[in-house]
Amino acid sequence: MTTTPVSFALPTVPLRKGESTAQRILDAAEALFSERGFSGTTLRDVAARVGLRIPSLYNHFASKESLYAAVLERGFGPVLGVLSDFLDEGSESRGDATRVVERVMALLGQRPNLARLVVHETLSGGQRLTPLLRNWIAPIFARAHEMAETGPAARRWDAERIPLVVLAMYHVVVGYFAIAPLYLELNGSNLMTTSALARQTEFLKELVATLFPEE
Amino acid sequence: MTTTPVSFALPTVPLRKGESTAQRILDAAEALFSERGFSGTTLRDVAARVGLRIPSLYNHFASKESLYAAVLERGFGPVLGVLSDFLDEGSESRGDATRVVERVMALLGQRPNLARLVVHETLSGGQRLTPLLRNWIAPIFARAHEMAETGPAARRWDAERIPLVVLAMYHVVVGYFAIAPLYLELNGSNLMTTSALARQTEFLKELVATLFPEE
DNA sequence: AGTGCAAACTAACGCTAGTTAGTTTTTTTG
DNA sequence: CAAAAAAACTAACTAGCGTTAGTTTGCACT
């Protein structure tokens, strides 16, 4: 079922027109999946959004499942790249934590759907994300904990609370994007404007400063 | 093809004599809706879980939509009660914020599905929750902001950041329950044990203490 | 006992989902 | 410019969805 993608290693030169169609399908699917979840999204909606008939989607993706997988792969690659780069370098100072917050906020600010996708996945226990999780996210999470134990957080929080601090930061970052649509509808404030994003980024940096006191 | 991973071996919700069928249906529906969302949940699954045939559900609820609405109403009543009581009393000191954190954690600790339901709703922009939102949640949110502006938070954060602090606290509280299933699957730690919940509650109180400095 | 009614059942409907087959159009390529 | 490949199309299928109609069961009450 879960056809682990035999990579899109198309022979030598990727076809430009075809690839752009695939990209447009991915864009539409990402938007719909992130808003409505996997089962709430229909291929009819995706096709209509791209301006295609449904069967044409099958020229680019083998199934709805594999389309979803492709959305996840394309989306989370860069985010996880940022995180794993950061974690590989290792961080001892608070400045590193501040920097990763800035980069993640910049990334998710441009692609807020990714945050929403990951929230959908966490709610369902990561049933569909699991292959990705096992390979990428789990090690990153583990490394984050390990790092936090030796990093600046350890000076403020005892060991058994470190995971809670990490989780809390994660939720504040991701939840901001998840709630943005509702927040807009509810009181008219748009959390996704550049100024609002900058404000949230500054707030997060101050949060980091508060939670992880400098030596 | 939506491969539902777990096939249910008949009644998961035991037949309790004093409890009405409607309540048992609500229990089953709440569990499924909170895990899979509205469109990911089928009436077949609900019926199987209760140990009924599908049409029997219609003796108690007029439609899938109204079953969902009933789940929401039953679930959020108490939570919103706690919040609105708290907000009506008004709060000037940090102790009040601490107390509301304790009560909300106790409530959601017993009914974690509620947190997950509300996250599903926020992701979809509250399309289905809107009637409830308009009547209950929106005023509460507004009041929380207003209160935070005159409460202890105002001494630490300038006005335009207050909403961000409120949102952050909200996400840390709700996100904890939303991620619990995934967290369990990912590294074996169960966030829903009483000791884990107590630890999170203590952590939240410390967070409140850090974010809302005493006079 | 017998009536009445709520709540369970069986059966089946219409609709929409994802998917496949087969055909035509478009694009690439030698 | 013709052949081949890719990608669009039409049509149709199967399966599962929520829902309805009509029937039977089980229990309360005279």
mmCIF file of C-alpha atoms in Angstrom, chain B residues 9 25 32-33 43-44 47 52 72 87 99 107 115-116 129 134-135 140 155-156 181 192-193 204 208:
data_model
loop_
_atom_site.group_PDB
_atom_site.id
_atom_site.type_symbol
_atom_site.label_atom_id
_atom_site.label_comp_id
_atom_site.label_asym_id
_atom_site.label_seq_id
_atom_site.Cartn_x
_atom_site.Cartn_y
_atom_site.Cartn_z
ATOM 1 C CA ALA B 9 -13.884 -6.666 17.450
ATOM 2 C CA ILE B 25 -23.215 6.611 21.456
ATOM 3 C CA LEU B 32 -13.664 8.524 17.151
ATOM 4 C CA PHE B 33 -14.261 12.147 16.194
ATOM 5 C CA LEU B 43 -21.295 6.014 11.461
ATOM 6 C CA ARG B 44 -20.447 2.365 10.889
ATOM 7 C CA ALA B 47 -22.343 1.880 15.629
ATOM 8 C CA LEU B 52 -25.599 -1.360 17.392
ATOM 9 C CA LEU B 72 -19.364 19.141 21.179
ATOM 10 C CA LEU B 87 -13.545 35.236 33.818
ATOM 11 C CA ARG B 99 -6.112 28.093 39.651
ATOM 12 C CA LEU B 107 -10.932 18.572 33.377
ATOM 13 C CA ALA B 115 -8.729 19.016 23.620
ATOM 14 C CA ARG B 116 -8.279 17.002 20.464
ATOM 15 C CA LEU B 129 -17.914 24.768 15.771
ATOM 16 C CA ARG B 134 -20.050 32.571 18.432
ATOM 17 C CA ASN B 135 -22.022 32.023 21.598
ATOM 18 C CA ILE B 140 -14.414 34.108 26.565
ATOM 19 C CA ARG B 155 3.285 44.167 34.161
ATOM 20 C CA ARG B 156 5.533 41.909 32.153
ATOM 21 C CA PRO B 181 -1.066 9.622 21.390
ATOM 22 C CA MET B 192 -1.742 10.728 30.144
ATOM 23 C CA THR B 193 -0.759 8.968 33.349
ATOM 24 C CA LEU B 204 2.348 25.048 33.679
ATOM 25 C CA VAL B 208 2.559 31.094 34.673
#
